[in-house]
Amino acid sequence: MNKETAKNRIDFLRQEIDAHNRRYYVENKPNINDKEFDFLMKELEVLEKENPEYFDPNSPTQRVGNDISNEFEQVAHKYPMLSLGNTYSAEELINFDSRIRKTIESNFNYSCELKFDGASISLHYKNGKLQRAVTRGDGVKGDDVTQNVMTIKSIPLSISGENIPAEFEIRGEIFMPHKVFEDLNQQRIEMGEQAFANPRNSASGSLKILNSSEVAKRKLDCFLYYLLGEKLPSFSHSENLLIAKSWGFKVSEHIKIAKNIEEVIEYINFWDKERHNLEYDIDGIVIKIDSIKQQDELGFTAKTPRWAISYKFKAEQAETILESITYQVGRTGAVTPVANLQPVLLAGTTVKRASLHNQDQIKLLDVRIGDFVYVEKGGEIIPKIVGVNTNKRTENSKEIEFISTCPECNTPLEKHDDEAAHYCPNENNCPPQLKGKIEHFISRNALNINAGEATIKALFDAGFIKNISDLYKLTFEQIISLEGFKEKSATNLLTSISNSRQIPFENVLFGLGIRHVGLTSAKKLAKQLKNIKAIQNAKLDELTQLEDIGEIVANSIVRYFSDEKNIQIIENLKNAGLQLERIENENFKNKLNEKKIVISGTFSISREEIKKLIESNNGKLISSISNKTDLFLCGENVGPAKLEKAKKLNIATIYEADFMKLIE
Ligand code: IVH
């Protein structure tokens, strides 16, 4: 194929794939099947590889993300991202309406919209191409998350249509649909990772993952609700959104124009019930004056627009009976009381359990067995008890007496004055604590061993593992004897355990599960004290003198190492060949002295290797060019837009060969 034919075919495929993406992710009307789609994509990938000079950062092939760990650059918003005033009742809405009528004498309409519950995002387009995506941040400046946002299929990388301004911003909400959220949490629980509390946390957490190929797996989605710019196609906000829809943006189909506040209230009442049938979360309704001229007339206060307000739905409540309380013991020995309820329907699901947090909470609510209690779902997985209907209380009900011994091992519980929780101190023998410690040890940020909670339980119940170091004594015969294990899965588990011997010391230290030693503290300790022996031998005052190590962490470390059992476990881990010493990167040089570097194009070595080179020379890889960038490193076929921008901002540009010389 000659160059011209290749270029034409690439252009055609890009347009075709963009259109299919739009039909599938925005309009819900696909007209080809997955196989046919993959076929087009494959063809484009091959052609782009064969013709690297036609590289385009906005090509649909760029949506898969990459595994370069990006630090997010902070970018100032052109128009500040303000929040909205909240209302909770019809009365407050009527007041809002009266305030507006004082300024605006002519007729006006309200645009009523769903208030999506996710993470807000500002997208910047220039000449029909997505240039940049920035989070709300503090409203004045946010994080540049362009690479991550590019993986969201309903966000167009290129748009086409009529009246597209040369430059504009469009704002919206990135969210995670219920189904995706449930699947993700299921997976996380199986992997022994902490489940996300709700789809909102999950969406905003996903947006901040440093590795965009991981973000791509999260299947985020995005509704756009606000078009901004100097030359917009219409003076009506809702019309602008409809026009933006025709360019390829995902705009909600539930926007409604209301002629007065009564119609707004009707819309709110409708959605208060109907919201439970949506496939995503909304937490209220947004009401905006539709005419942009009238919006301008009303203007802004310091924090919010005067032309828009939100109405927040009340958290749904249900009344049911508290049947009993069970006490759960976690990895650290903390005891959590959980209420067992008579099953009741709440916001579309049947609720059987609710969290009671701790003894103080039980006292505060004065909740008793047999009480009629109010449960509320505030977007968390496990609902909470928010009150008691004392009118229905039976005369002989008694105050709940918090347990005094561990429900799992019978050891007397302890409570420290400065903490709300009760603890079981039997950390070396209490089964859920032992299992919990092993689950923590194998988790992703620790030893990253590929096993779920169920496997740990089975190994533990069979008596094969009692503590973390026993994992390294497991045999093939033991694993295969467990239900559900076959030759391949048993080998995989053993390989994963074996591979964990390469895990760096800081992660091993985190994996030990010393109370209050999170990953950050583990990294700080490893960096300063270098090895486990030094940490073990350090006195309390030596520890508190370390950078970023406070008294609580220091005390906890001393306590951990004063236990002979822990010393023995560490000895076993050492014999098993784990990394108990920090490996200083011998190649680490300071040639780049924390320079912020953006790379573009193809290099003679892989991007992963380039990244390693930058990091081992104390440079920082960032994702997009701004005036904070120190160096622009170009490979072959560097993106012309980036090159131009680097020139414009006067950023030093360097090619691969010179870069190699620089770091030698
Ligand atoms: S308009 C100046 N419309 O609610 C007005 N916001 O507290 C800008 N939100 O941070 C916001 N759905 O993240 C608007 N249909 C909608 C919305 C919406 C959700 C979020 C947005 C904003 C927050 C306001």
XYZ file of C-alpha atoms and ligand atoms in Angstrom:
688
model
C 0.000 0.000 0.000
C 1.482 3.360 -0.903
C 1.643 6.178 1.619
C -1.296 8.087 0.234
C -3.610 5.068 0.229
C -2.462 4.202 3.742
C -3.173 7.753 4.971
C -6.636 7.720 3.400
C -7.450 4.353 4.880
C -6.194 5.460 8.340
C -8.365 8.598 8.185
C -11.354 6.564 7.072
C -10.903 3.967 9.827
C -10.466 6.605 12.515
C -13.696 8.299 11.516
C -15.526 5.028 11.192
C -14.369 3.780 14.622
C -15.170 7.132 16.256
C -18.681 6.898 14.804
C -19.126 3.318 16.081
C -17.861 4.310 19.517
C -20.389 7.089 19.560
C -23.234 4.827 18.481
C -22.285 2.274 21.141
C -21.254 4.389 24.143
C -23.232 7.612 23.650
C -26.356 6.735 21.722
C -26.809 3.114 22.808
C -27.513 2.173 19.200
C -24.632 0.050 17.900
C -24.993 -1.118 14.317
C -22.108 -3.574 14.122
C -21.142 -6.373 16.487
C -18.038 -6.554 18.721
C -16.212 -8.811 16.317
C -16.664 -6.469 13.380
C -15.568 -3.557 15.568
C -12.429 -5.379 16.714
C -11.651 -6.115 13.102
C -11.649 -2.421 12.153
C -9.591 -1.573 15.215
C -7.005 -4.242 14.413
C -6.666 -2.954 10.865
C -6.113 0.589 12.138
C -3.562 -0.570 14.692
C -1.571 -2.394 12.035
C -1.666 0.569 9.631
C -0.607 3.013 12.349
C 2.275 0.767 13.292
C 3.416 0.502 9.677
C 3.048 4.251 9.158
C 4.214 5.875 12.383
C 4.431 9.296 10.704
C 0.635 9.466 10.850
C 0.553 9.136 14.628
C -2.292 11.122 16.197
C -2.777 11.359 19.978
C -6.535 11.555 19.366
C -6.726 8.369 17.319
C -9.193 5.808 18.767
C -6.246 3.415 19.176
C -4.916 5.710 21.902
C -7.835 4.955 24.225
C -6.351 1.820 25.737
C -4.070 3.874 27.954
C -0.448 3.101 28.702
C 1.433 1.859 31.702
C 3.532 4.930 32.185
C 3.032 6.202 35.691
C 2.113 9.828 35.350
C 2.184 12.440 37.996
C -0.660 14.844 37.571
C 0.196 18.350 36.692
C -1.832 21.129 38.272
C -3.525 23.394 35.769
C -5.433 26.635 36.326
C -9.055 26.676 35.132
C -9.855 29.333 32.572
C -13.279 29.793 34.197
C -13.305 28.799 37.891
C -15.218 25.605 38.648
C -17.704 26.803 41.219
C -20.015 24.697 43.303
C -23.772 25.122 43.635
C -25.890 26.319 46.532
C -27.937 23.491 48.031
C -31.631 23.371 48.876
C -33.541 20.606 50.608
C -37.192 21.715 50.464
C -39.826 23.213 48.188
C -39.830 26.273 50.447
C -36.151 26.955 49.831
C -36.723 26.597 46.095
C -39.567 29.113 46.204
C -37.192 31.537 47.976
C -34.616 30.987 45.240
C -37.271 31.726 42.616
C -38.318 34.949 44.413
C -34.695 36.134 44.589
C -34.386 35.685 40.841
C -37.619 37.538 40.146
C -36.195 40.548 41.968
C -33.441 40.878 39.347
C -35.137 39.534 36.244
C -38.372 41.132 35.237
C -39.043 39.447 31.903
C -40.116 35.826 31.469
C -37.591 33.093 32.023
C -37.299 29.317 31.884
C -35.515 26.856 34.122
C -33.470 24.000 32.755
C -34.033 21.057 35.143
C -31.329 18.400 35.160
C -30.262 15.341 37.074
C -27.428 15.918 39.521
C -25.012 13.136 38.708
C -23.043 11.800 41.642
C -19.479 11.324 40.495
C -16.396 13.448 39.892
C -16.665 16.683 37.940
C -14.432 17.214 34.944
C -13.621 20.039 32.590
C -12.817 19.101 28.993
C -11.069 21.534 26.697
C -11.475 21.212 22.910
C -9.600 23.058 20.220
C -10.298 22.678 16.524
C -12.578 19.751 17.267
C -9.982 17.779 19.229
C -9.804 17.002 22.915
C -6.822 18.924 24.265
C -7.014 18.524 27.980
C -9.138 17.155 30.819
C -8.832 18.703 34.261
C -10.453 17.734 37.579
C -12.258 20.314 39.686
C -9.438 20.432 42.271
C -9.948 23.477 44.486
C -12.119 25.126 41.813
C -9.289 27.461 40.729
C -6.842 24.795 39.621
C -7.181 21.054 39.166
C -5.207 17.981 38.072
C -4.519 17.323 34.430
C -5.965 13.817 33.966
C -6.096 13.853 30.155
C -4.454 10.455 29.689
C -6.956 8.819 32.018
C -9.978 10.585 30.555
C -8.976 9.523 27.055
C -9.767 5.947 28.081
C -13.449 6.823 28.707
C -15.167 5.685 25.572
C -18.180 7.996 25.752
C -15.907 11.050 25.690
C -15.142 11.925 22.055
C -11.491 12.544 21.230
C -12.505 14.270 17.992
C -15.862 15.834 17.257
C -17.622 16.891 14.085
C -20.786 18.762 13.232
C -22.094 22.262 12.713
C -21.218 25.463 14.561
C -18.372 23.971 16.574
C -16.463 26.871 18.171
C -12.731 26.846 17.459
C -12.171 26.600 21.202
C -14.514 25.718 24.039
C -14.777 23.985 27.359
C -17.422 21.459 28.290
C -18.013 20.279 31.825
C -19.585 17.144 33.098
C -19.525 14.363 35.623
C -17.499 11.190 35.369
C -19.329 8.333 37.006
C -19.301 4.590 37.400
C -22.526 2.781 36.439
C -23.963 0.472 39.140
C -23.208 -2.711 37.231
C -19.548 -1.792 36.690
C -19.252 -0.786 40.355
C -20.671 -4.076 41.588
C -18.392 -6.139 39.332
C -15.348 -4.109 40.363
C -16.068 -4.533 44.075
C -16.678 -8.232 43.626
C -13.268 -8.539 41.993
C -11.614 -6.455 44.701
C -13.113 -8.567 47.468
C -11.945 -11.738 45.719
C -8.448 -10.280 45.496
C -8.531 -9.419 49.193
C -8.575 -5.693 48.443
C -10.744 -3.143 50.175
C -14.093 -2.609 48.462
C -15.071 0.916 47.401
C -17.779 2.438 49.596
C -19.880 3.774 46.710
C -19.746 4.460 42.960
C -18.759 8.096 43.555
C -15.588 7.202 45.485
C -14.891 4.559 42.970
C -15.163 7.002 40.035
C -13.023 9.701 41.606
C -10.507 7.111 42.836
C -10.246 5.601 39.369
C -9.633 8.982 37.798
C -6.544 9.429 39.950
C -4.906 6.100 39.149
C -1.405 6.817 37.898
C -1.476 4.182 35.212
C -3.992 4.908 32.462
C -4.223 1.316 31.217
C -5.645 0.458 34.664
C -8.149 3.304 34.316
C -9.257 1.882 30.969
C -10.333 -1.289 32.785
C -12.588 0.672 35.138
C -15.208 1.358 32.415
C -16.034 4.877 33.528
C -18.701 6.928 31.809
C -19.434 10.654 31.537
C -22.442 12.947 31.143
C -21.756 16.501 29.959
C -23.894 19.301 31.367
C -22.333 22.715 30.781
C -20.871 24.301 27.655
C -18.601 27.316 28.136
C -16.705 29.551 25.774
C -16.611 32.923 24.097
C -18.496 31.980 20.942
C -21.174 29.449 21.803
C -23.717 28.384 19.172
C -26.804 29.516 21.128
C -27.871 31.851 23.924
C -29.873 29.052 25.513
C -27.969 26.711 27.842
C -30.187 23.710 27.063
C -29.970 24.329 23.316
C -26.188 24.423 23.576
C -26.306 21.033 25.248
C -28.498 19.632 22.479
C -26.091 20.988 19.892
C -23.157 19.500 21.829
C -25.046 16.219 21.717
C -25.133 16.465 17.926
C -21.316 16.847 17.949
C -20.977 13.520 19.768
C -21.117 14.342 23.479
C -23.128 12.254 25.895
C -25.827 14.595 27.171
C -28.626 13.373 29.435
C -31.988 12.774 27.792
C -33.736 13.787 31.014
C -33.231 17.553 30.757
C -36.555 19.361 30.990
C -37.516 22.990 30.545
C -39.785 24.270 33.335
C -41.745 27.507 32.914
C -42.090 28.137 36.633
C -40.994 26.807 40.022
C -44.101 24.610 40.337
C -43.016 22.676 37.259
C -39.529 22.397 38.778
C -41.027 20.868 41.928
C -43.020 18.396 39.811
C -39.798 17.326 38.087
C -38.089 16.879 41.471
C -40.937 14.766 42.861
C -40.912 12.590 39.761
C -37.168 11.910 39.984
C -37.161 11.391 43.748
C -38.972 8.105 43.038
C -37.759 7.330 39.549
C -34.046 7.727 40.400
C -33.964 4.184 41.774
C -34.553 2.859 38.275
C -31.511 4.609 36.816
C -28.344 2.652 36.084
C -26.211 5.277 37.858
C -26.415 7.379 41.032
C -27.878 10.854 41.204
C -28.002 12.738 44.481
C -30.353 15.541 43.498
C -31.578 17.886 40.789
C -29.808 20.922 39.340
C -31.953 23.886 38.372
C -30.472 26.505 36.039
C -31.811 29.641 34.386
C -31.804 28.610 30.743
C -31.036 31.925 29.046
C -27.321 32.740 29.068
C -28.098 36.472 28.842
C -30.210 36.192 31.994
C -27.492 34.094 33.633
C -25.052 36.940 32.943
C -27.467 39.422 34.432
C -27.652 37.425 37.647
C -23.937 36.706 37.863
C -22.093 34.940 40.657
C -21.434 35.223 44.368
C -17.875 34.392 45.501
C -18.639 30.686 45.574
C -21.727 29.917 43.528
C -23.680 31.139 40.515
C -26.852 33.092 41.351
C -28.558 31.535 38.328
C -28.387 27.915 39.427
C -29.057 25.863 42.521
C -29.194 22.226 43.458
C -31.929 20.349 45.257
C -30.577 17.435 47.302
C -32.700 14.345 47.787
C -33.187 13.199 51.338
C -31.367 9.990 52.110
C -33.934 7.212 51.988
C -35.025 5.895 55.325
C -36.852 2.765 56.351
C -38.115 1.566 59.687
C -37.451 -1.971 60.845
C -36.742 -4.079 63.924
C -33.296 -4.615 65.421
C -33.220 -8.364 65.985
C -29.725 -8.906 67.330
C -26.165 -7.655 67.259
C -23.121 -9.604 66.110
C -19.589 -8.545 66.822
C -16.969 -8.819 64.107
C -13.240 -8.947 64.768
C -10.955 -7.411 62.158
C -7.265 -7.874 61.324
C -6.125 -5.404 63.970
C -8.369 -6.957 66.615
C -10.855 -4.051 66.468
C -14.348 -5.241 67.324
C -17.235 -3.823 65.262
C -20.852 -4.284 66.303
C -23.162 -5.066 63.382
C -26.943 -4.818 63.666
C -28.998 -7.710 62.320
C -32.304 -6.313 61.122
C -35.641 -7.677 60.115
C -35.215 -7.495 56.299
C -36.658 -4.294 54.878
C -36.781 -2.765 51.400
C -34.682 0.403 51.143
C -33.836 2.310 47.947
C -34.358 -0.738 45.782
C -32.462 -3.328 47.855
C -33.311 -5.500 50.830
C -31.388 -4.446 53.917
C -30.593 -7.041 56.571
C -27.596 -5.561 58.312
C -26.431 -2.128 59.385
C -23.252 -0.786 60.913
C -23.255 0.393 64.515
C -19.554 1.398 64.500
C -18.695 1.088 68.218
C -19.945 1.203 71.785
C -20.181 5.020 71.831
C -22.514 4.931 68.844
C -24.766 2.358 70.520
C -24.921 4.560 73.633
C -25.534 7.699 71.628
C -28.493 6.142 69.807
C -29.624 4.319 72.962
C -30.624 1.503 70.671
C -31.951 -1.738 72.188
C -32.718 -5.231 70.919
C -36.341 -5.372 69.699
C -36.400 -1.599 68.972
C -37.938 -0.160 65.820
C -34.987 1.620 64.233
C -34.585 3.980 61.281
C -32.028 2.867 58.709
C -30.589 5.146 56.099
C -28.566 4.556 52.984
C -26.133 7.377 52.401
C -24.430 5.960 49.347
C -22.368 3.564 51.476
C -22.499 -0.187 50.925
C -23.625 -0.959 54.431
C -26.505 1.243 55.638
C -26.502 2.803 59.078
C -28.942 3.123 61.937
C -29.722 6.803 62.419
C -32.369 6.723 65.124
C -34.881 4.797 67.209
C -38.652 5.096 67.211
C -38.948 5.155 71.011
C -42.766 5.361 70.802
C -42.778 1.735 69.780
C -40.306 0.575 72.448
C -41.468 -2.284 74.692
C -41.412 -1.634 78.422
C -38.987 -4.361 79.361
C -36.298 -3.449 76.811
C -32.809 -3.230 78.237
C -29.767 -1.128 77.363
C -27.267 -3.090 75.304
C -24.283 -4.279 77.225
C -21.223 -4.274 75.007
C -19.411 -7.604 75.047
C -16.434 -7.875 77.360
C -14.710 -10.870 75.768
C -13.752 -11.636 72.184
C -16.565 -13.462 70.338
C -13.951 -15.521 68.479
C -11.385 -16.494 71.129
C -12.922 -15.463 74.459
C -10.025 -13.207 75.454
C -11.090 -10.190 77.575
C -11.364 -7.112 75.339
C -9.349 -3.946 75.885
C -10.278 -0.345 75.275
C -7.886 2.587 75.171
C -9.144 5.945 76.355
C -8.168 7.740 73.167
C -9.922 5.302 70.811
C -13.584 4.471 70.284
C -13.037 0.823 69.379
C -12.632 -2.198 71.650
C -9.768 -4.525 70.794
C -9.078 -8.191 71.253
C -5.429 -8.263 72.398
C -4.898 -11.921 71.487
C -3.266 -11.036 68.187
C -1.257 -14.242 67.897
C -4.084 -16.736 68.377
C -7.403 -15.100 67.543
C -8.474 -16.711 64.206
C -9.965 -13.681 62.339
C -6.913 -11.615 63.324
C -4.561 -14.288 62.059
C -6.486 -14.665 58.790
C -6.804 -10.897 58.439
C -3.036 -10.468 58.838
C -2.383 -13.005 56.114
C -4.951 -11.351 53.826
C -3.233 -8.013 54.368
C 0.189 -9.568 53.760
C -0.807 -10.890 50.336
C -2.668 -7.723 49.242
C -1.581 -5.729 46.192
C 0.474 -3.052 47.913
C 2.153 -5.616 50.115
C 3.409 -8.968 48.770
C 0.941 -8.958 45.869
C 0.234 -12.688 46.010
C -2.579 -13.794 43.783
C -5.024 -15.398 46.203
C -8.455 -14.422 47.460
C -10.012 -14.361 50.904
C -11.620 -17.771 50.280
C -8.247 -19.400 49.531
C -6.688 -17.962 52.684
C -9.640 -19.220 54.697
C -9.325 -22.705 53.195
C -5.555 -22.842 53.828
C -6.051 -21.558 57.350
C -8.938 -23.875 58.212
C -6.950 -26.849 56.898
C -4.209 -25.871 59.354
C -1.607 -25.300 56.584
C -0.953 -21.659 57.460
C -1.097 -20.000 60.859
C 0.925 -16.903 60.089
C 2.373 -15.059 57.121
C 5.640 -16.958 57.035
C 3.844 -20.312 56.694
C 2.886 -19.292 53.139
C 6.463 -20.012 52.088
C 6.271 -23.573 53.457
C 3.162 -24.529 51.475
C 3.508 -27.573 49.237
C 1.830 -28.482 45.985
C 0.196 -31.490 47.676
C -1.314 -29.313 50.384
C -2.768 -26.806 47.936
C -4.178 -29.365 45.528
C -5.863 -31.168 48.419
C -8.133 -28.119 48.847
C -11.522 -28.061 47.220
C -11.584 -26.177 43.925
C -7.834 -26.413 43.243
C -6.509 -28.142 40.129
C -2.969 -28.626 38.975
C -2.833 -25.312 37.132
C -4.344 -23.183 39.893
C -2.129 -24.807 42.530
C 0.982 -24.148 40.434
C -0.121 -20.571 39.818
C -0.497 -19.956 43.531
C 2.931 -21.409 44.276
C 4.486 -19.307 41.507
C 2.822 -16.189 42.822
C 4.113 -16.912 46.341
C 7.565 -17.556 44.981
C 7.545 -14.335 42.931
C 6.799 -12.355 46.065
C 10.398 -12.948 47.126
C 11.294 -10.147 44.697
C 8.941 -7.630 46.290
C 10.892 -4.609 47.612
C 11.526 -4.243 51.316
C 9.156 -1.291 51.806
C 6.200 -3.371 50.609
C 7.253 -6.311 52.786
C 7.459 -3.958 55.756
C 3.956 -2.686 54.998
C 2.786 -6.284 54.629
C 3.853 -7.168 58.189
C 0.711 -5.368 59.297
C 2.292 -3.370 62.128
C -0.532 -1.207 63.418
C -0.441 2.364 62.100
C 2.342 1.551 59.611
C 0.717 2.254 56.255
C 2.515 2.116 52.923
C 3.741 5.701 53.230
C 5.228 5.182 56.695
C 6.755 1.897 55.526
C 8.466 3.713 52.654
C 9.755 6.443 54.974
C 11.090 3.876 57.448
C 12.752 1.801 54.738
C 14.377 4.843 53.213
C 15.829 6.060 56.494
C 16.678 2.877 58.384
C 17.411 0.690 55.339
C 16.742 -2.768 56.812
C 14.560 -4.731 59.195
C 17.321 -5.220 61.784
C 17.767 -1.476 62.172
C 14.031 -0.957 62.575
C 13.847 -3.800 65.053
C 16.736 -2.418 67.136
C 15.660 1.231 67.029
C 14.650 2.736 70.372
C 11.485 4.786 70.720
C 13.299 8.137 70.664
C 15.352 7.137 67.628
C 12.167 6.330 65.776
C 10.400 9.559 66.701
C 13.385 11.505 65.414
C 12.984 10.115 61.951
C 11.394 12.276 59.320
C 7.610 11.891 59.151
C 7.426 9.224 61.859
C 5.240 10.287 64.763
C 4.817 8.952 68.260
C 1.875 6.676 67.492
C 3.727 4.884 64.688
C 6.942 4.712 66.740
C 5.146 3.227 69.759
C 3.442 0.680 67.606
C 6.746 -0.402 66.036
C 8.403 -0.849 69.432
C 5.423 -2.849 70.626
C 5.478 -5.065 67.531
C 9.146 -5.954 67.936
C 8.813 -6.617 71.650
C 6.791 -9.720 70.789
C 8.940 -12.852 70.421
C 6.430 -14.387 67.994
C 6.917 -11.506 65.566
C 10.694 -11.823 65.777
C 10.350 -15.502 64.924
C 8.077 -14.729 61.933
C 10.620 -12.246 60.603
C 13.386 -14.821 61.012
C 11.274 -17.274 58.994
C 10.669 -14.664 56.281
C 14.399 -14.033 56.096
C 15.071 -17.752 55.698
C 12.398 -17.913 53.013
C 14.402 -15.357 51.022
C 12.232 -12.249 51.266
C 13.675 -8.780 50.777
C 14.304 -7.441 54.254
C 16.724 -4.798 53.161
C 16.250 -1.820 50.945
C 18.081 -2.145 47.673
C 19.612 1.162 46.886
C 19.380 1.736 43.202
C 23.037 1.637 42.278
C 22.290 3.275 39.006
C 20.514 6.136 40.690
C 22.051 9.395 39.596
C 20.919 12.919 39.992
C 21.579 13.965 36.406
C 18.029 15.200 35.933
C 17.670 16.835 39.357
C 13.868 16.493 39.632
C 13.304 17.953 36.175
C 9.723 17.558 34.967
C 9.852 15.790 31.629
C 7.248 15.161 28.951
C 7.949 12.542 26.288
C 6.438 12.097 22.861
C 7.045 9.908 19.816
C 8.686 6.528 19.424
C 12.103 5.639 20.819
C 14.713 2.998 20.095
C 13.881 1.436 23.479
C 10.473 0.848 25.027
C 8.632 3.611 26.831
C 8.895 1.601 30.025
C 12.693 1.669 29.676
C 12.680 5.408 28.980
C 10.592 5.872 32.096
C 13.069 3.838 34.156
C 15.967 5.890 32.791
C 14.243 9.131 33.720
C 13.411 7.936 37.198
C 16.817 6.461 37.906
C 18.317 9.835 37.036
C 15.953 11.619 39.409
C 13.682 13.046 36.730
C 9.897 13.168 36.874
C 7.741 11.994 34.018
C 4.601 14.035 33.530
C 1.839 13.648 30.995
C 1.334 16.963 29.290
C 3.196 20.112 28.450
C 2.635 23.278 30.437
C 4.794 26.144 31.597
C 5.888 23.953 34.510
C 7.561 21.444 32.177
C 11.374 21.588 32.211
C 12.222 19.319 29.325
C 10.492 17.907 26.263
C 12.041 14.611 25.202
C 11.281 13.707 21.601
C 11.454 10.385 19.874
C 10.717 9.790 16.226
C 7.403 11.001 14.843
C 6.878 13.325 17.720
C 3.350 14.790 17.887
C 3.488 18.114 15.993
C 0.965 19.792 18.306
C 3.100 18.990 21.328
C 6.249 20.164 19.602
C 4.617 23.430 18.683
C 3.382 23.924 22.214
C 6.827 23.228 23.670
C 8.278 25.847 21.338
C 5.605 28.351 22.237
C 6.242 27.912 25.943
C 9.988 28.039 25.419
C 10.583 24.599 26.853
C 13.929 22.966 26.260
C 13.537 20.234 23.656
C 15.912 17.323 23.413
C 16.089 14.306 21.091
C 16.820 10.755 22.135
C 20.493 10.640 21.190
C 21.316 13.854 23.069
C 19.273 12.731 26.020
C 21.295 9.524 26.230
C 24.479 11.565 26.188
C 23.095 13.807 28.914
C 22.486 10.951 31.296
C 25.242 8.685 29.966
S -23.759 22.588 36.691
C -21.889 26.665 37.666
N -25.127 20.415 36.278
O -22.670 19.188 41.143
C -22.677 25.428 37.577
N -23.465 20.366 37.978
O -22.248 21.304 43.558
C -21.839 24.237 37.379
N -23.191 18.186 39.073
O -19.394 20.290 41.041
C -22.423 22.947 37.703
N -24.717 17.131 37.906
O -19.876 18.210 39.761
C -24.165 21.003 37.011
N -26.390 18.538 35.754
C -25.422 19.107 36.480
C -24.706 18.407 37.466
C -23.727 19.086 38.217
C -23.801 17.015 38.861
C -22.160 18.403 40.113
C -20.935 19.115 39.628
C -20.710 20.259 40.579
C -21.644 19.963 41.699
C -22.243 21.250 42.212
